[in-house]
XYZ file of C-alpha atoms in Angstrom:
637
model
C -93.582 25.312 21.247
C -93.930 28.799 19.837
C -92.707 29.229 16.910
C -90.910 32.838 17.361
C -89.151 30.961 20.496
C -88.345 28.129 18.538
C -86.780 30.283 15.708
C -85.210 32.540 18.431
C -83.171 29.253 20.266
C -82.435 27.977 16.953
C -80.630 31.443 15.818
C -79.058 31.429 19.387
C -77.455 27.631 18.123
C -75.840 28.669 15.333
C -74.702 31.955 16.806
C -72.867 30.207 19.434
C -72.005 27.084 16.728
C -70.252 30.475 14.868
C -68.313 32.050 18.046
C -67.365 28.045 18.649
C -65.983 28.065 15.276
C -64.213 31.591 15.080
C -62.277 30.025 18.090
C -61.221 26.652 17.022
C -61.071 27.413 12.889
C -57.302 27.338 11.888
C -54.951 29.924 12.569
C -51.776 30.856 10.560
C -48.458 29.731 11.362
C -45.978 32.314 10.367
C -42.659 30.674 10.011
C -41.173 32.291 7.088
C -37.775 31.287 7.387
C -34.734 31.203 5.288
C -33.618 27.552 6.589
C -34.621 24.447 4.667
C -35.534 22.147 7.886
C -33.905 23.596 10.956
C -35.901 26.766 12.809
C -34.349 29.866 11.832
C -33.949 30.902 15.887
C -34.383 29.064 18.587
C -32.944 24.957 18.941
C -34.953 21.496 18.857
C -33.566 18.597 20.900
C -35.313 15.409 19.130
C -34.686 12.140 21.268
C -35.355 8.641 20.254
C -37.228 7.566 23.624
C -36.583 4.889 25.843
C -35.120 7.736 28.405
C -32.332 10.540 28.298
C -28.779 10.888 28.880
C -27.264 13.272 31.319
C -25.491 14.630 28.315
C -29.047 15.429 26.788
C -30.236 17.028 29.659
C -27.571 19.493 30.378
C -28.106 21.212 26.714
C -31.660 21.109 27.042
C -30.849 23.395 30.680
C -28.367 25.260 29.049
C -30.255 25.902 26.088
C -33.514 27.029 28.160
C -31.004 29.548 30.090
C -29.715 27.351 32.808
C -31.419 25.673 36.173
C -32.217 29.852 37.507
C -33.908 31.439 34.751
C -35.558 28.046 32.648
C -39.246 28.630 32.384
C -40.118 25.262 31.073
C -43.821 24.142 30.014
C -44.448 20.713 29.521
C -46.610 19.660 26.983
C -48.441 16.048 27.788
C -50.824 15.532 25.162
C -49.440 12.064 23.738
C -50.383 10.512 26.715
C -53.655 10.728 26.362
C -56.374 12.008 28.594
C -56.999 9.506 31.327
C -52.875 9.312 32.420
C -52.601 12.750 31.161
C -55.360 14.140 33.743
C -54.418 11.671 36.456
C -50.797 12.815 36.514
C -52.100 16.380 36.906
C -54.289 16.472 39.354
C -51.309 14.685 41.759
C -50.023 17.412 43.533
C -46.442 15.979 43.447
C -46.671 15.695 39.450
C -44.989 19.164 39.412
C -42.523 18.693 41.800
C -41.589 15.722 40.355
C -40.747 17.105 37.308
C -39.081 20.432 38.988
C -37.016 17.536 40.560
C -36.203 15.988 37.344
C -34.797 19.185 35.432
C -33.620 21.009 38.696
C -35.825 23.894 38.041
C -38.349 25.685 39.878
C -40.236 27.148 36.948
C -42.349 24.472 35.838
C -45.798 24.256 34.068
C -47.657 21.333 32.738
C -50.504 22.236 30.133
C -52.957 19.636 29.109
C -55.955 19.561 26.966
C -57.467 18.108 23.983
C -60.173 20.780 23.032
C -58.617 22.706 20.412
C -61.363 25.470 21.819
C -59.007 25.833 24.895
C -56.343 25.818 22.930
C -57.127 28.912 21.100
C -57.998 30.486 24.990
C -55.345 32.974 25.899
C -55.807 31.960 29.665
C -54.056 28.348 28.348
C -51.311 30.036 26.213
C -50.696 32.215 28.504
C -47.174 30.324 30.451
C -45.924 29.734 26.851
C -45.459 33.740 26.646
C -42.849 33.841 29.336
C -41.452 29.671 28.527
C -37.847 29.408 27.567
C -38.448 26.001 26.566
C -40.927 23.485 25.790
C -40.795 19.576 26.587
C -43.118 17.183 24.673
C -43.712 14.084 26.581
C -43.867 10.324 24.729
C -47.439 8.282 24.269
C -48.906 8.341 20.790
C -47.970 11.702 18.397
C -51.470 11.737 16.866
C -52.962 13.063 20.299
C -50.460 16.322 20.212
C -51.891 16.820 16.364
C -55.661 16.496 17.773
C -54.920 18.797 20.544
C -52.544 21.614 19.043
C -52.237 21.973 15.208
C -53.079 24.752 13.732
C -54.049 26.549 16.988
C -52.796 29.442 19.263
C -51.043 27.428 21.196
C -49.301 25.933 17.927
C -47.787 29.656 17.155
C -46.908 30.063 20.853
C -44.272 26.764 20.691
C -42.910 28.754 17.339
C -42.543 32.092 19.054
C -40.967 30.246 21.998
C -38.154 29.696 19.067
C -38.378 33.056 17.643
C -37.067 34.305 21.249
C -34.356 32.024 21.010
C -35.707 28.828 23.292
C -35.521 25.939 23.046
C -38.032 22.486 21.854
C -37.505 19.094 23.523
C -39.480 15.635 23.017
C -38.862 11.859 22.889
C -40.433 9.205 21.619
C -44.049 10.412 20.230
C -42.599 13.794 21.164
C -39.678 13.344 18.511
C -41.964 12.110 15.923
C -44.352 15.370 16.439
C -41.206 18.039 15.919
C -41.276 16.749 11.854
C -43.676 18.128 9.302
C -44.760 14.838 8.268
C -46.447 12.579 10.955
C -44.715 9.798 11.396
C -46.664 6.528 12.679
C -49.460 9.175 12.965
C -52.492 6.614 12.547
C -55.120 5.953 15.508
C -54.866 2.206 15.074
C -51.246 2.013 15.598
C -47.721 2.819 15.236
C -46.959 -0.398 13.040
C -49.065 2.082 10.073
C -46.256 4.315 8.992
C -48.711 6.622 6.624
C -51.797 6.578 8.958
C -55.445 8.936 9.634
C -52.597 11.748 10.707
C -50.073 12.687 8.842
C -49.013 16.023 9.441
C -46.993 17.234 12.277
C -46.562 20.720 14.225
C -43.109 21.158 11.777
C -40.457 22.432 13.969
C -37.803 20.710 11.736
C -39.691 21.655 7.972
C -39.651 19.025 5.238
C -38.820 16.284 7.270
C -40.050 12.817 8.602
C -38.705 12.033 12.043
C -38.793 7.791 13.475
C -38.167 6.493 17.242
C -36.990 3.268 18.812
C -35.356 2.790 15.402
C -32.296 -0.016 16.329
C -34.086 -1.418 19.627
C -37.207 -2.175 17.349
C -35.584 -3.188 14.159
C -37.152 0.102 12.396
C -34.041 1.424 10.487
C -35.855 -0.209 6.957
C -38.981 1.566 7.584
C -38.194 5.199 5.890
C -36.548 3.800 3.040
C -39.605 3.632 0.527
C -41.189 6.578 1.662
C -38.529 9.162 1.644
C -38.096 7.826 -1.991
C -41.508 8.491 -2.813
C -40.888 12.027 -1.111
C -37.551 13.418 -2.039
C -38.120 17.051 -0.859
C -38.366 15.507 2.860
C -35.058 14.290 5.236
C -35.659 11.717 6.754
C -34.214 10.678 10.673
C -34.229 7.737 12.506
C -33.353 7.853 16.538
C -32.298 5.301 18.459
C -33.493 5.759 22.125
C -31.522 7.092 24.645
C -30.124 9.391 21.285
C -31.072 12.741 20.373
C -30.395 15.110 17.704
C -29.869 18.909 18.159
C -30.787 21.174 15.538
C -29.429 24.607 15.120
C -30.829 26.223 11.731
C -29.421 23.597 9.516
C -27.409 21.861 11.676
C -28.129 18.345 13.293
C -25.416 17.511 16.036
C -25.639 14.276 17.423
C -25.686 13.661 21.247
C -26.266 10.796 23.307
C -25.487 6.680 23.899
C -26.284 5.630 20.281
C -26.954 6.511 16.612
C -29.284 8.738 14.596
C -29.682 7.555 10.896
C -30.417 9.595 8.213
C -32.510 9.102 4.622
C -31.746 11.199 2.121
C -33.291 10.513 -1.629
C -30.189 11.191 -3.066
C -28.324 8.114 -0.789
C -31.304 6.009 -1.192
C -30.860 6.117 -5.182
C -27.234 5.705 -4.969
C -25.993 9.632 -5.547
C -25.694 10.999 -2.307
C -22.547 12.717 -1.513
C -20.581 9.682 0.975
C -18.192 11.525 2.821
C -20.210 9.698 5.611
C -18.211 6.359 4.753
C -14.931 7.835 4.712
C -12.079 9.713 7.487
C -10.594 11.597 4.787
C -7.091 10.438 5.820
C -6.645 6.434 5.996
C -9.259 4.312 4.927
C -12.837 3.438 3.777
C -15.270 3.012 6.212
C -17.825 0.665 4.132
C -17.316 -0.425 0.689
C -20.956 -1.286 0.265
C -23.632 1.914 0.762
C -26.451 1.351 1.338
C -30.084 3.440 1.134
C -29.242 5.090 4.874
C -26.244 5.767 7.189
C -25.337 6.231 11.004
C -24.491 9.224 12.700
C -22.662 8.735 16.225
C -21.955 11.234 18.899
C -20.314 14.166 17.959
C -21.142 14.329 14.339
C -22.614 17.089 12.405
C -24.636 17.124 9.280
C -25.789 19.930 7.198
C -29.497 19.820 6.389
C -29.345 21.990 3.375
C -26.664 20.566 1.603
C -27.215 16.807 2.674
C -24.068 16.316 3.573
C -21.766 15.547 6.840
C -19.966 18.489 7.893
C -16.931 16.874 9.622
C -16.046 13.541 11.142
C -13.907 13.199 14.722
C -10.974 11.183 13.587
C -11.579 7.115 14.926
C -8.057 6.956 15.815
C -5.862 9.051 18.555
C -3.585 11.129 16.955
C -1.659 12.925 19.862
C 1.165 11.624 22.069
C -0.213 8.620 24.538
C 1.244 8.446 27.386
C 3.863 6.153 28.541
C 2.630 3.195 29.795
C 4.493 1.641 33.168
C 7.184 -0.824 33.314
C 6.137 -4.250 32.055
C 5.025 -7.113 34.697
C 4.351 -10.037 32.919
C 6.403 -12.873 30.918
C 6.687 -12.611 26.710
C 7.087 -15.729 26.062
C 8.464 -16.707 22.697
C 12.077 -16.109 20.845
C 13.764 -13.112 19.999
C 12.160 -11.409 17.487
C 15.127 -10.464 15.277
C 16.547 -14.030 15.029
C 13.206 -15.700 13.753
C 13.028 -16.242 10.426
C 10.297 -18.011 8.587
C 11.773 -21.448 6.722
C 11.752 -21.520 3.212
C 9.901 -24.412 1.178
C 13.016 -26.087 -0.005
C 14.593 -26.259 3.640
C 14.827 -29.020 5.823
C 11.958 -27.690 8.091
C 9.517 -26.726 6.158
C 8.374 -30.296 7.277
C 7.727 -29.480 10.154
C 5.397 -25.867 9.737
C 3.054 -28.023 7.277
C 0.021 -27.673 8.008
C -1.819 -30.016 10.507
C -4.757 -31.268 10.801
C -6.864 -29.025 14.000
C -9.108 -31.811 15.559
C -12.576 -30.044 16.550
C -15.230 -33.015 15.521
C -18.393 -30.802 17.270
C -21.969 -31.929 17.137
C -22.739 -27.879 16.572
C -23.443 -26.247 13.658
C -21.527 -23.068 14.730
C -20.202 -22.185 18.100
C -17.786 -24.365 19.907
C -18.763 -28.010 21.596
C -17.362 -27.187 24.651
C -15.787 -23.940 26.544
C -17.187 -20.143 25.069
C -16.481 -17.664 23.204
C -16.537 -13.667 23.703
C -16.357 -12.058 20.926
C -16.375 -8.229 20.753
C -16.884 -5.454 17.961
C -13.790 -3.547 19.424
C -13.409 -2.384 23.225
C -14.748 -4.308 26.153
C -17.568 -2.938 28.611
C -16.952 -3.587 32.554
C -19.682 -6.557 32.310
C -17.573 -8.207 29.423
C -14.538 -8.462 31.483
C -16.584 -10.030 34.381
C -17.553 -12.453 32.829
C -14.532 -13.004 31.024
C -12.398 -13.565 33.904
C -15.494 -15.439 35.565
C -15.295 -17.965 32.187
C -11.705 -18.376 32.618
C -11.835 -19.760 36.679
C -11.885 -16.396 38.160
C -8.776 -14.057 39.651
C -7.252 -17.220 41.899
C -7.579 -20.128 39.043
C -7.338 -17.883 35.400
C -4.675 -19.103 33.466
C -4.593 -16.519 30.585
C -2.539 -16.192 27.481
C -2.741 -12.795 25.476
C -1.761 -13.226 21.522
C -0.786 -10.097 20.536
C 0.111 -11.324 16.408
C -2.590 -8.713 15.050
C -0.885 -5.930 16.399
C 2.468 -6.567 14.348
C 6.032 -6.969 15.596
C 6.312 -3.559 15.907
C 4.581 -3.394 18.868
C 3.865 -6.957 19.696
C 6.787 -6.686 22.262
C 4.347 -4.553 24.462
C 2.486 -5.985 27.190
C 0.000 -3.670 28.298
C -2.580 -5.963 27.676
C -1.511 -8.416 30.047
C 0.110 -6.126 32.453
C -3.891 -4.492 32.822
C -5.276 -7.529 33.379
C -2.791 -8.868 36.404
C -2.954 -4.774 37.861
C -6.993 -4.195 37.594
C -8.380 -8.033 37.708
C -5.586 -9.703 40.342
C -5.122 -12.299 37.609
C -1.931 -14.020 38.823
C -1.005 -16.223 35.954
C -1.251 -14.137 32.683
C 1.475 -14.451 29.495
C 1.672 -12.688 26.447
C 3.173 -15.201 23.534
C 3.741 -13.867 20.104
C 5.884 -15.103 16.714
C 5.403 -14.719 13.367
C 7.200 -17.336 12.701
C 5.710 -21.115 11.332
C 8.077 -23.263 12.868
C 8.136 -21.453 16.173
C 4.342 -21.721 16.318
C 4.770 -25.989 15.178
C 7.282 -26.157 18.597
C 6.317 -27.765 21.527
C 7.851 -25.302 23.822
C 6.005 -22.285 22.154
C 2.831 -24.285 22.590
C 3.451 -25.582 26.922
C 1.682 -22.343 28.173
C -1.422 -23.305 26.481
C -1.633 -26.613 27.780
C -2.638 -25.022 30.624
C -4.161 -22.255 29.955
C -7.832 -21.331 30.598
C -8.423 -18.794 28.171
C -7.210 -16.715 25.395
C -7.263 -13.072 24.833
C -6.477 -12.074 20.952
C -5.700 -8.572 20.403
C -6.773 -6.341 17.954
C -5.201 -5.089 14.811
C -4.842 -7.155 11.697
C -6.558 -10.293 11.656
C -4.072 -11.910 8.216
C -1.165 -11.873 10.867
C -2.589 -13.871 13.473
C -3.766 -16.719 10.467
C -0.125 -16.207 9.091
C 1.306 -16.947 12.551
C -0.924 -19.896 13.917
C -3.142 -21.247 10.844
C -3.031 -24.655 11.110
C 0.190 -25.025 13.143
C 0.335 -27.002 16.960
C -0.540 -23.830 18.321
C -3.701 -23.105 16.325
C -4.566 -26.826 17.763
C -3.396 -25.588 21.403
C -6.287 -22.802 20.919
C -8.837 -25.434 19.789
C -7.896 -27.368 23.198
C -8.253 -24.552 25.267
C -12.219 -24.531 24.329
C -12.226 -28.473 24.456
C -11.497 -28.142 27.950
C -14.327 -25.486 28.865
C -11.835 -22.527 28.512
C -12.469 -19.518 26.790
C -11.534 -17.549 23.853
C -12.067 -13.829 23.860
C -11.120 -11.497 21.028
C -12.119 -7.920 19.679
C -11.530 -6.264 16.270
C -9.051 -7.900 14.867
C -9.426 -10.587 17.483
C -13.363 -10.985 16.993
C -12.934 -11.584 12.685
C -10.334 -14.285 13.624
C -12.489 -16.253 15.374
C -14.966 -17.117 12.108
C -14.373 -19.610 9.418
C -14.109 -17.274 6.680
C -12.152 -14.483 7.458
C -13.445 -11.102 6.488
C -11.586 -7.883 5.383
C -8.353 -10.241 5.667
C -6.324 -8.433 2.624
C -3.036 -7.262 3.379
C -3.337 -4.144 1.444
C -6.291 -2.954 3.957
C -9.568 -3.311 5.684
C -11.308 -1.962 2.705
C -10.942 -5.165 0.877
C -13.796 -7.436 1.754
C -12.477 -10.336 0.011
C -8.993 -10.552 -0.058
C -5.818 -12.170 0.046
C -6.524 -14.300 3.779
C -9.517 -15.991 3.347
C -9.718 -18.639 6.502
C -9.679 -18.177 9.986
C -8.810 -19.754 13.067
C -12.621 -21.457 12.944
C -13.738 -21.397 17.003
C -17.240 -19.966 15.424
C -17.577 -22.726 12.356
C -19.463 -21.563 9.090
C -19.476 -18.035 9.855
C -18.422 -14.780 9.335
C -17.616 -11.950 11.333
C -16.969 -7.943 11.345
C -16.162 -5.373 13.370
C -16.965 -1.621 14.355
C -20.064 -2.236 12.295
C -22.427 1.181 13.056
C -19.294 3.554 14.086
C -17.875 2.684 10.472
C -21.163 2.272 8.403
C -20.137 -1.042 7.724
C -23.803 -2.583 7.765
C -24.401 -3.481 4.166
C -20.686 -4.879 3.534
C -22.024 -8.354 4.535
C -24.913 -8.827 2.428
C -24.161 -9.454 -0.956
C -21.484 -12.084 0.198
C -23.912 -14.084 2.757
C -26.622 -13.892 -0.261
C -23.854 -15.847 -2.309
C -22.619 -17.888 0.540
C -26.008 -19.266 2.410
C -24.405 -21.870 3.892
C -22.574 -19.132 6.602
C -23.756 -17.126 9.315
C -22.835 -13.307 8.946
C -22.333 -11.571 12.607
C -21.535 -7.564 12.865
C -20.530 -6.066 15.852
C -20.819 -2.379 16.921
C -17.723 -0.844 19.045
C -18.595 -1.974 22.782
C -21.174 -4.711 21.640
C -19.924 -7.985 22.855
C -21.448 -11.652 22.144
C -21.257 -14.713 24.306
C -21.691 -18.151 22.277
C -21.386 -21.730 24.132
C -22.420 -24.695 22.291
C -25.133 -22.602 19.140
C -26.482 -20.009 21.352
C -25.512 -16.581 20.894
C -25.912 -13.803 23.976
C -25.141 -10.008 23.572
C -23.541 -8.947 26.739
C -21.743 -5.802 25.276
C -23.605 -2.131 24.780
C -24.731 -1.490 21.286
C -26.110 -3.345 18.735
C -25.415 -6.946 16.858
C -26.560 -7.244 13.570
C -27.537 -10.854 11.956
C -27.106 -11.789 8.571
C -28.851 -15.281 7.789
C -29.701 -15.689 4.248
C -33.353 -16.430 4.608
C -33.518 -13.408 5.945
C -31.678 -11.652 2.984
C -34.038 -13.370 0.440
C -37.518 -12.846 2.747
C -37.684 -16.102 3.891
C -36.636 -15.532 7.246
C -37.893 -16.266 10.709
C -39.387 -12.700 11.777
C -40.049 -13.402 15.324
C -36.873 -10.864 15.598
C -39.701 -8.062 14.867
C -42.542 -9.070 17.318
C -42.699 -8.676 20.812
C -45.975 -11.381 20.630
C -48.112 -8.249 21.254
C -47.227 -6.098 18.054
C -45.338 -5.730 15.042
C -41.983 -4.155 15.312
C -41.574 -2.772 11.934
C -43.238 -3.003 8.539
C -40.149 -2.857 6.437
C -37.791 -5.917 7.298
C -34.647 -5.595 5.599
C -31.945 -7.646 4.832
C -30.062 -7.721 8.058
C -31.816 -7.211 11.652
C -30.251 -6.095 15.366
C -30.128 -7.765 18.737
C -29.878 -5.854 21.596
C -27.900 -6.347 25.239
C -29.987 -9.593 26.764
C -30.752 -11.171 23.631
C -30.606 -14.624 22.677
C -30.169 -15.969 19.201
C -30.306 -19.734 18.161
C -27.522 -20.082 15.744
C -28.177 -23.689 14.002
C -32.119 -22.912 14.054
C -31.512 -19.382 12.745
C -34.013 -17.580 15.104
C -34.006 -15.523 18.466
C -35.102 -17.544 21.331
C -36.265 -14.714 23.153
C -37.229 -11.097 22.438
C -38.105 -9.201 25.807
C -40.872 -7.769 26.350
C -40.649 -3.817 26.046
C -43.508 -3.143 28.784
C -43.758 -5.646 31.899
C -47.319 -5.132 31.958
C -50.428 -6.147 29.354
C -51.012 -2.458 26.923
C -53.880 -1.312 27.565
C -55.609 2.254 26.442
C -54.226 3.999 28.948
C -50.802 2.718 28.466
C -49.699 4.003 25.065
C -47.334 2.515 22.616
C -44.782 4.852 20.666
């Protein structure tokens, strides 16, 4: 070749190598802005995955000016190329998504050369966007494709104008600063080949999936390596809204936040408590749970307020009463005294249950809920007790006090929205009344029994080893069921939890033994709503021989014979003492295909569908997240 053409193609390499270059080198972000995490303008909607609410939707419109003036782009870079491209190039793949948000001003951008990223022909719909939506797939593809480019500032300035930033799943994760799950290989390496994200919320770590994959111990260490970062965990179907340096919680589930400060044990935890009644938790632990509704303040670490957990106006009157109280008048009960002549007969008998189980009940079921009972629950509680025609139901109203035990609402709902013809409320507080034969004759034919909720001491000071206490033991012998929630779920263990009579608060107190359907076991109650998770741990850690079950508000499980079933919404969490030490079964964190999370921790969830064997101390089945094998073109979060 000559050599003056040879020197000439060589200089025209490296002048186009340099014009390649100048377009793809780094550009500057400038976000110089006075909040610590939050954008200073503008709003981020960070969802867990696994789908969004209605609820989520509607401020994601409203936020990117409503369904007539939204200009949304959506960004689908996590998905990788070869789904990515294919979606694309179907010419319904933007009517589809025009369908999905109800707006007509829809444009999907895809690439992964950071050349045409840099290209003002690509950036050129996020001018004009009023919002951006990051789909899911793997976050590490967005940082390939978009940091530090053009297109990078353009999703900023689309806050500077006042927009707004959506993503779920991968596209949560890529809103923090620091890549979370970032690595090529996969998203069980938290700290991975990428570890910096496109920082719409600053100094922060953001996690997905975090209760449906047992994840919620997997930001612990690292935020306390890192103290300048927040951290937050999503639960899918959840999402976060930030506002400058407020995170507002919307959605089905909970959002969990690690701070350094709570992790070490000096975080400020107005989290645990409603400022007017009553501890939520007595033990913190190294993260908490935000529900719907709740604020928190970035900046100061700190929640700003908390909706009150009880009703504080005027209810409304309920109707007249249908059903039967049974049981004597109130007023004239009085409980014997040890040196009377009766006291005979209220000591204590001996309740017959010789079960080849290790915990739940030989025969019959039991539902036991966290507090509040989905549609599904009821089902399959009336289905349990011989359906509508054949129920036989008697409704124990002791927890609620005599104050209000009189009332029969319960009851009265379930004959008016179930067509339950034989239901009964029976209440006393009284030993010998409970040791009577007549007190006990509707439960020698009942078919199930509904405790309320309240105060679980009362019901063991009304019916702890007395005929009726037996009665209840029958009811299950003859393949009835028991159903209980709050109150009426901690009655139903062996030990009974927060049974003081100076408050919930007390872990340990003053009751001590429950009515036993679930043997060797303990229960709570309103376990996420209250940040109750870490009450249970120290005491199951001195007590292995028990089973520790917590129950979110609207989680519900089934157990017949040792097998457990969640049937309620939200999330039951299992404390097994091998599992508190690190010698537990961890099949609970691996879907056979990959690992859950890296971190186990001393307690882990079930979900709605779950199975969990109770005397072998293991789930029996974890389904599958994906119906089909993963492949490369079908990314994993």
């Amino acid at each position: 070749m000559n050599r003056k053409l040879f020197i000439s193609l060589i200089a025209a390499v490296i002048l186009n190598c340099a014009s390649v270059f100048a377009q793809v080198s780094p550009v500057t972000i400038n976000e110089q802005s006075t909040t610590r995490h939050g954008p200073e303008n503008g709003s981020l909607i960070i969802v867990g995955g696994g789908g969004r609410t209605p609820k989520i939707d509607e401020k994601f419109l409203e936020l990117a000016g409503g369904k007539d003036r939204a200009r949304i782009v959506v960004i689908t870079a996590n998905l990788g190329d070869s789904i990515a491209l294919a979606s694309i190039r179907d010419p319904k793949a933007v009517e589809n998504y025009r369908k999905e948000f109800g707006v007509k001003d829809i444009t999907v951008l895809h690439t992964k050369s950071l050349v045409e990223a840099n290209s003002d022909k690509f950036i050129e719909p996020l001018k004009k966007a009023t919002a951006v939506y990051f789909l899911g797939g793997r976050q590490w593809r967005a940082a390939d494709s978009y940091l530090n480019t053009r297109t990078h500032r353009a999703f900023f300035d689309v806050l500077r104008r006042g927009g707004v930033i959506m993503g779920g799943s991968a596209g949560a994760s890529i809103q923090g600063s620091f890549l979370w799950r970032g690595d090529t290989k996969g998203p069980h390496i938290l700290v991975g080949d990428h570890t910096q994200g496109l920082g719409f919320l600053k100094n922060s770590a953001v996690d997905q999936h975090l209760l449906r994959r047992n994840r919620e111990f997997d930001l612990v260490e690292f935020i306390c390596k890192s103290p300048e970062l927040i951290g937050i965990g999503l639960d899918e179907r959840t999402a976060v809204l930030v506002q400058k340096d407020t995170l507002e919680v919307i959605g089905e589930s909970y959002a969990v936040i690690y701070d350094y400060n709570t992790i070490i044990g000096q975080g400020n935890n107005a989290h645990v408590v409603d400022g007017k009644r009553e501890d939520y938790t007595a033990a913190n632990g190294p993260f908490f749970f935000l529900h719907e509704g709740q604020k928190y303040d970035l900046s100061g670490r700190k929640v700003i307020d908390l909706p009150p957990r009880r009703f504080d106006g005027t209810r409304p009157t309920p109707p007249p009463s249908q059903s039967v109280l049974h049981g004597p008048d109130l007023k004239s009960v009085k409980a014997p005294s040890r040196a009377s002549e009766t006291f005979a007969r209220v000591a204590p008998i001996t309740v017959h249950d010789s079960s080849s189980t290790r915990h739940g009940p030989e025969h019959g079921s039991l539902i036991i809920a966290g507090s509040g009972f989905t549609p599904e629950v009821w089902d399959k509680f009336i289905a349990l007790a011989g359906g509508k025609d054949k129920a036989n139901i008697v409704v124990i109203t002791a927890a609620t006090g005599d104050s209000s035990a009189l009332n029969t609402r319960t009851a009265d709902r379930i004959s008016r929205q179930f067509g339950v013809k034989n239901v009964i409320t029976l209440h006393t507080k009284s030993l010998e009344v409970a040791n009577s034969e007549e007190f006990v004759a509707p439960l020698k034919k009942a078919t199930a029994v509904f405790f309320e909720g309240g105060r679980q001491w009362r019901i063991a000071d009304s019916y702890l080893n007395t005929l009726t206490h037996q009665a209840f033991q029958d009811v299950l012998d003859r393949g009835g069921v028991i159903i209980g929630g709050s109150a009426g779920a901690s009655i139903q263990g062996s030990f009974l939890w927060r049974g003081d009579t100076k408050g919930p608060h007390i872990l340990v107190g003053d009751h001590t033994q429950g009515l036993g359907f679930l043997k060797n076991s303990v229960i709570d109650q309103h376990l996420l709503r209250r940040n109750r998770v870490f009450d249970l741990v120290d005491f199951i850690r001195s007590t292995p021989e028990l089973i520790g079950i917590g129950l979110d508000e609207t989680a519900s499980i089934l157990v017949q014979k040792d097998t457990l079933e969640v049937i309620g919404n939200s999330y039951v969490a299992i404390y097994d003492y091998n599992t508190i030490t690190g010698k537990g079964n961890s099949a609970h964190v691996v879907d056979a295909k990959e690992i859950y999370t890296v971190s186990n921790g001393p307690f882990f969830f079930l979900y709605k569908g779950q199975k969990y064997d109770l005397a072998n101390r293991k789930v029996i089945s974890t389904p599958r997240r994906r119906d089909a094998p993963r492949t490369e073109t079908q990314p994993s979060e």
